[in-house]
Amino acid sequence: MDACMAFEDVVYHYPDAAGPALNHLTVSVPKGLKTAVLGHNGSGKSTFFLHAVGVLRPQHGRVLLEGAALGYSRKELAALRRSVGLVLQDPEQQLILGTPLEDASFGLRAAGMNEGDIRSRCMEVLEQLGLADLRDQPIHQLSLGQKKRVSLAGVLAMRPELILLDEPTSYLDPLSEVQLLTGLDIARSQGATLVMATHDMNLAYRWADWIIVLDHGACRIAGRPDEIFAAGGTRLPAGLAMPLLADIWYSLPRQYISGRPAPRDSEQMIQRLAELLAENSTPGHSGGNMKSEEEEQD
Ligand SMILES: Nc1ncnc2c1ncn2[C@@H]1O[C@H](COP(=O)(O)OP(=O)(O)O)[C@@H](O)[C@H]1O
Ligand SMILES: [Mg+2]
């Protein structure tokens, strides 16, 4: 799998902090996939993102984008900013100008695009995120969910190849979450690589194609969701909960789940369970329930 971004043995210690925030972190972000970064508070997720956009610089090791080590000159950082976009956890820290349209235009204007193109690009993005009607509304009057989408609009307008989101759905109501995830789907369909840090294991499980688990600033495990969760919670840091659907699925007897793709949402789960029930109640099948077949094969 091609890496969009790779960290090699990266160490970062904040001044005055007791321990390192990134502790010899080696990890890659697969190109073209949706990656969830999981880990407890303080495990290094935000510090990882700040390195990915060049705001922080490794004290040891290096960060690579498309195989080339990041440089930290003004010019190189300006180029990096066009390729990698970060949506901060707190939109108040991200939004600088008065209205969604002005804010979304900021990066393109700084990059020297002409005004007509800026406007059409920004209107397209605001429309995709359901913000077109709010384009001239003062940002301070918007809800948190709307502010988060305006932050995302500013990043999407730049059409970066890699989009990083730091806990984008925290404190969002379900509708705002759907609107935000829909915006991400559009970016994904246009070819962007997406990375989301989240505490929400259920969201990570249904959304991500790839999972990275950080623990004390290092990569505890990385892989496809089925690889990570098939072993139950044993491969996760203590206290990180299993996603509910994975917990149920991988608790079923092995012979029922082997060879079947793990359900990623409740609809798929219902479908798989219905198939299992149908197969196990056909005439001629001994006992007609799961338990007796398991015993038979033992
Ligand atoms: N500005 C800072 N100054 C000192 N320590 C920090 C700072 N930001 C984060 N840290 C510390 O670095 C570690 C990693 O933090 P962070 O990257 O924010 O983790 P996460 O995003 O997973 O919660 C934590 O121990 C945290 O306390
Ligand atoms: Mg954080």
Coordinates of C-alpha atoms and ligand atoms in Angstrom, one line a residue:
M1 CA 0.0 0.0 0.0
D2 CA 1.4 3.4 -1.0
A3 CA 2.0 5.8 1.9
C4 CA 0.7 9.3 1.5
M5 CA 2.5 10.4 4.6
A6 CA 5.0 8.6 6.8
F7 CA 6.6 9.3 10.2
E8 CA 9.9 7.7 10.8
D9 CA 11.1 7.4 14.4
V10 CA 9.7 10.9 15.3
V11 CA 10.4 12.2 18.8
Y12 CA 8.8 15.4 20.1
H13 CA 9.1 16.7 23.6
Y14 CA 7.1 19.9 24.5
P15 CA 9.2 22.3 26.6
D16 CA 8.5 21.7 30.3
A17 CA 6.5 18.5 29.7
A18 CA 7.4 15.5 31.8
G19 CA 7.6 13.0 29.0
P20 CA 7.7 13.0 25.2
A21 CA 4.4 13.6 23.3
L22 CA 5.7 11.6 20.3
N23 CA 8.0 8.8 21.4
H24 CA 9.8 7.3 18.4
L25 CA 6.6 7.3 16.4
T26 CA 6.9 5.3 13.1
V27 CA 3.6 5.0 11.2
S28 CA 2.3 5.5 7.7
V29 CA -1.0 6.9 6.4
P30 CA -2.1 4.9 3.3
K31 CA -2.8 6.9 0.2
G32 CA -6.5 7.2 -0.9
L33 CA -8.0 5.6 2.2
K34 CA -9.9 6.9 5.2
T35 CA -7.8 6.5 8.3
A36 CA -9.0 6.8 11.9
V37 CA -6.4 7.7 14.6
L38 CA -7.5 6.4 18.0
G39 CA -6.0 6.7 21.4
H40 CA -6.6 8.1 24.9
N41 CA -6.3 11.7 25.7
G42 CA -2.7 12.7 25.7
S43 CA -1.7 9.8 23.5
G44 CA -0.2 12.2 20.9
K45 CA -3.0 12.5 18.2
S46 CA -3.0 16.3 18.0
T47 CA 0.8 16.5 18.2
F48 CA 1.0 14.0 15.3
F49 CA -1.3 16.3 13.2
L50 CA 0.8 19.4 14.0
H51 CA 3.8 17.6 12.7
A52 CA 2.0 16.5 9.6
V53 CA 1.3 20.2 8.7
G54 CA 4.8 21.3 9.7
V55 CA 3.6 23.5 12.6
L56 CA 5.8 21.3 14.8
R57 CA 9.2 20.0 13.7
P58 CA 10.5 16.6 14.8
Q59 CA 13.4 16.8 17.3
H60 CA 14.4 13.4 16.1
G61 CA 13.4 11.4 13.0
R62 CA 11.5 12.7 10.0
V63 CA 8.1 13.2 8.3
L64 CA 7.7 12.3 4.6
L65 CA 5.0 13.3 2.2
E66 CA 4.7 11.2 -0.9
G67 CA 8.2 9.7 -0.1
A68 CA 10.0 13.1 0.3
A69 CA 11.1 14.4 3.6
L70 CA 9.4 17.6 4.7
G71 CA 11.5 20.8 4.6
Y72 CA 10.8 23.7 6.9
S73 CA 11.8 26.7 4.8
R74 CA 9.2 29.3 4.3
K75 CA 8.7 28.2 0.7
E76 CA 8.5 24.5 1.5
L77 CA 6.0 25.2 4.3
A78 CA 3.8 27.3 1.9
A79 CA 3.8 24.3 -0.5
L80 CA 3.0 21.9 2.3
R81 CA 0.1 24.0 3.3
R82 CA -1.4 23.6 -0.2
S83 CA -1.0 19.8 0.0
V84 CA -2.0 19.0 3.5
G85 CA -5.0 20.6 5.3
L86 CA -5.8 20.4 9.0
V87 CA -9.2 21.0 10.5
L88 CA -8.5 21.9 14.2
Q89 CA -10.6 20.5 17.0
D90 CA -11.7 24.0 18.0
P91 CA -13.2 26.0 15.2
E92 CA -12.6 29.2 17.2
Q93 CA -8.9 28.7 16.6
Q94 CA -9.3 28.1 12.9
L95 CA -11.9 30.7 11.7
I96 CA -10.3 34.1 11.2
L97 CA -12.7 36.1 9.0
G98 CA -16.2 37.4 9.5
T99 CA -18.4 35.2 7.3
P100 CA -18.2 31.6 5.9
L101 CA -17.5 32.9 2.3
E102 CA -14.7 35.3 3.4
D103 CA -13.2 32.6 5.6
A104 CA -13.3 29.9 3.0
S105 CA -11.7 32.3 0.5
F106 CA -8.7 33.2 2.8
G107 CA -6.3 30.4 1.8
L108 CA -7.0 30.7 -2.0
R109 CA -6.5 34.5 -1.8
A110 CA -3.2 34.0 0.0
A111 CA -2.2 31.5 -2.8
G112 CA -2.9 34.2 -5.4
M113 CA -6.0 32.8 -7.1
N114 CA -8.1 35.3 -9.1
E115 CA -11.3 36.6 -7.4
G116 CA -13.7 35.0 -9.9
D117 CA -12.2 31.5 -9.4
I118 CA -12.0 32.0 -5.6
R119 CA -15.7 32.8 -5.5
S120 CA -16.8 29.9 -7.7
R121 CA -14.6 27.4 -5.9
C122 CA -15.8 28.6 -2.4
M123 CA -19.4 28.6 -3.4
E124 CA -19.1 25.1 -4.7
V125 CA -17.6 23.9 -1.4
L126 CA -20.1 25.8 0.8
E127 CA -22.9 24.2 -1.2
Q128 CA -21.5 20.7 -0.8
L129 CA -21.4 21.3 3.0
G130 CA -24.9 22.7 3.2
L131 CA -23.6 26.2 4.0
A132 CA -24.6 28.2 0.9
D133 CA -27.5 30.0 2.6
L134 CA -25.2 31.0 5.4
R135 CA -22.4 32.3 3.3
D136 CA -22.7 36.0 4.4
Q137 CA -23.8 35.3 8.0
P138 CA -21.5 36.5 10.7
I139 CA -19.6 33.4 11.9
H140 CA -20.1 34.2 15.6
Q141 CA -23.8 33.7 15.1
L142 CA -23.4 30.1 13.8
S143 CA -23.8 26.9 15.8
L144 CA -20.8 24.7 16.6
G145 CA -21.7 22.2 13.9
Q146 CA -21.9 25.0 11.3
K147 CA -18.6 26.5 12.5
K148 CA -17.0 23.0 12.2
R149 CA -18.2 22.8 8.6
V150 CA -17.0 26.3 7.8
S151 CA -13.5 25.2 9.1
L152 CA -13.8 22.2 6.8
A153 CA -14.9 24.4 3.9
G154 CA -11.7 26.5 4.2
V155 CA -9.6 23.3 4.0
L156 CA -11.6 21.7 1.2
A157 CA -11.4 24.9 -0.9
M158 CA -7.7 24.4 -1.1
R159 CA -8.2 20.9 -2.5
P160 CA -5.4 19.4 -0.5
E161 CA -4.3 15.8 -1.3
L162 CA -4.3 15.0 2.5
I163 CA -7.0 16.2 4.9
L164 CA -6.5 15.8 8.6
L165 CA -9.4 16.3 11.1
D166 CA -8.8 16.5 14.8
E167 CA -11.8 15.1 16.6
P168 CA -14.2 16.7 14.1
T169 CA -17.4 15.2 15.5
S170 CA -16.9 15.8 19.2
Y171 CA -19.8 17.8 20.6
L172 CA -21.8 17.6 17.4
D173 CA -25.4 16.5 17.3
P174 CA -26.2 13.5 15.0
L175 CA -27.4 15.7 12.1
S176 CA -24.3 17.9 12.2
E177 CA -22.2 14.8 12.2
V178 CA -23.9 13.4 9.1
Q179 CA -23.5 16.8 7.3
L180 CA -19.8 16.8 8.2
L181 CA -19.2 13.2 7.1
T182 CA -21.1 13.8 3.8
G183 CA -18.6 16.7 3.1
L184 CA -15.8 14.3 3.8
D185 CA -17.3 11.7 1.4
I186 CA -17.2 14.3 -1.4
A187 CA -13.5 15.1 -0.7
R188 CA -12.8 11.4 -0.7
S189 CA -14.6 10.9 -4.0
Q190 CA -12.4 13.7 -5.4
G191 CA -9.3 11.6 -4.5
A192 CA -8.2 13.1 -1.1
T193 CA -6.7 10.9 1.6
L194 CA -8.5 11.5 4.9
V195 CA -7.3 11.1 8.4
M196 CA -9.5 11.6 11.4
A197 CA -8.6 11.6 15.1
T198 CA -11.6 10.5 17.2
H199 CA -12.6 9.1 20.5
D200 CA -15.7 7.6 19.0
M201 CA -14.8 3.9 18.4
N202 CA -18.2 3.2 16.8
L203 CA -17.7 6.0 14.3
A204 CA -14.1 4.9 13.6
Y205 CA -15.3 1.3 13.0
R206 CA -17.9 2.2 10.5
W207 CA -16.1 5.1 8.8
A208 CA -12.4 4.0 8.5
D209 CA -10.6 1.7 6.0
W210 CA -7.5 1.9 8.2
I211 CA -7.0 2.3 11.9
I212 CA -3.9 3.7 13.7
V213 CA -3.9 3.3 17.5
L214 CA -1.5 5.7 19.3
D215 CA -0.4 5.0 22.9
H216 CA 2.0 7.2 24.8
G217 CA 3.2 8.8 21.6
A218 CA 4.0 5.6 19.8
C219 CA 2.0 3.5 17.3
R220 CA 0.5 0.6 19.3
I221 CA -1.0 -1.1 16.2
A222 CA -2.1 -0.2 12.7
G223 CA -4.2 -2.1 10.2
R224 CA -7.6 -2.8 8.7
P225 CA -10.5 -2.6 11.1
D226 CA -11.0 -6.4 10.9
E227 CA -7.4 -7.1 11.7
I228 CA -7.4 -4.8 14.7
F229 CA -10.8 -5.8 16.2
A230 CA -11.0 -9.5 15.4
A231 CA -8.9 -10.3 18.4
G232 CA -11.4 -8.5 20.7
G233 CA -10.0 -5.8 22.9
T234 CA -6.7 -7.6 23.4
R235 CA -4.8 -5.5 20.9
L236 CA -6.0 -2.2 22.2
P237 CA -4.6 -0.1 25.0
A238 CA -6.3 -0.8 28.3
G239 CA -9.6 1.2 28.6
L240 CA -10.1 1.8 24.9
A241 CA -13.5 0.3 24.3
M242 CA -14.3 -2.1 21.4
P243 CA -16.8 -0.8 18.8
L244 CA -20.2 -2.2 19.6
L245 CA -20.8 -3.9 16.3
A246 CA -17.3 -5.5 16.2
D247 CA -17.7 -6.6 19.8
I248 CA -20.9 -8.5 19.0
W249 CA -19.6 -9.9 15.7
Y250 CA -16.3 -11.2 16.9
S251 CA -18.0 -12.7 20.0
L252 CA -20.0 -15.1 17.7
P253 CA -18.6 -18.6 17.2
R254 CA -15.8 -18.6 14.7
Q255 CA -17.4 -20.9 12.2
Y256 CA -20.3 -18.5 11.7
I257 CA -18.2 -15.5 11.0
S258 CA -15.3 -16.9 9.1
G259 CA -15.5 -16.2 5.4
R260 CA -18.1 -13.4 5.9
P261 CA -17.2 -9.8 5.7
A262 CA -17.6 -8.2 9.1
P263 CA -20.7 -5.9 9.3
R264 CA -19.7 -2.2 9.4
D265 CA -23.1 -0.8 10.2
S266 CA -26.3 -1.9 11.9
E267 CA -28.0 -2.6 8.5
Q268 CA -25.2 -5.0 7.5
M269 CA -25.3 -6.6 11.0
I270 CA -29.0 -7.3 10.7
Q271 CA -28.5 -8.8 7.2
R272 CA -25.6 -11.1 8.4
L273 CA -27.6 -12.3 11.4
A274 CA -30.6 -12.9 9.2
E275 CA -28.5 -15.0 6.9
L276 CA -27.0 -17.0 9.8
L277 CA -30.5 -17.6 11.2
A278 CA -31.8 -18.7 7.9
E279 CA -28.9 -21.1 7.2
N280 CA -29.1 -22.6 10.6
S281 CA -32.8 -23.3 10.6
T282 CA -32.9 -25.1 7.2
P283 CA -34.3 -28.7 7.4
G284 CA -31.6 -31.3 7.8
H285 CA -29.4 -29.0 9.8
S286 CA -29.0 -30.7 13.1
G287 CA -30.6 -29.0 16.0
G288 CA -31.5 -25.9 14.1
N289 CA -29.6 -23.5 16.3
M290 CA -26.1 -22.2 16.5
K291 CA -25.1 -23.8 19.8
S292 CA -25.8 -27.3 18.8
E293 CA -23.8 -27.0 15.5
E294 CA -20.8 -25.6 17.4
E295 CA -20.9 -28.6 19.7
E296 CA -21.2 -30.9 16.9
Q297 CA -18.1 -29.6 15.2
D298 CA -16.0 -29.6 18.3
Ligands
LIG1 N1 1.4 22.8 24.3 C1 1.8 21.8 25.1 N2 2.7 22.0 26.1 C2 3.1 20.9 26.9 N3 2.6 19.7 26.8 C3 1.7 19.5 25.8 C4 1.2 20.5 24.9 N4 0.3 20.0 24.1 C5 0.2 18.7 24.4 N5 1.1 18.3 25.4 C6 1.3 17.0 26.0 O1 1.7 16.1 25.0 C7 1.1 14.9 25.1 C8 0.3 14.6 23.8 O2 -0.8 15.5 23.7 P1 -1.7 15.6 22.5 O3 -0.9 15.5 21.2 O4 -2.6 16.8 22.7 O5 -2.6 14.2 22.7 P2 -4.1 13.9 22.2 O6 -4.4 14.8 21.1 O7 -4.1 12.5 21.8 O8 -5.0 14.1 23.4 C9 0.2 14.9 26.4 O9 1.0 14.4 27.4 C10 0.0 16.4 26.5 O10 -0.2 16.7 27.9
MG2 MG -6.0 16.2 20.8

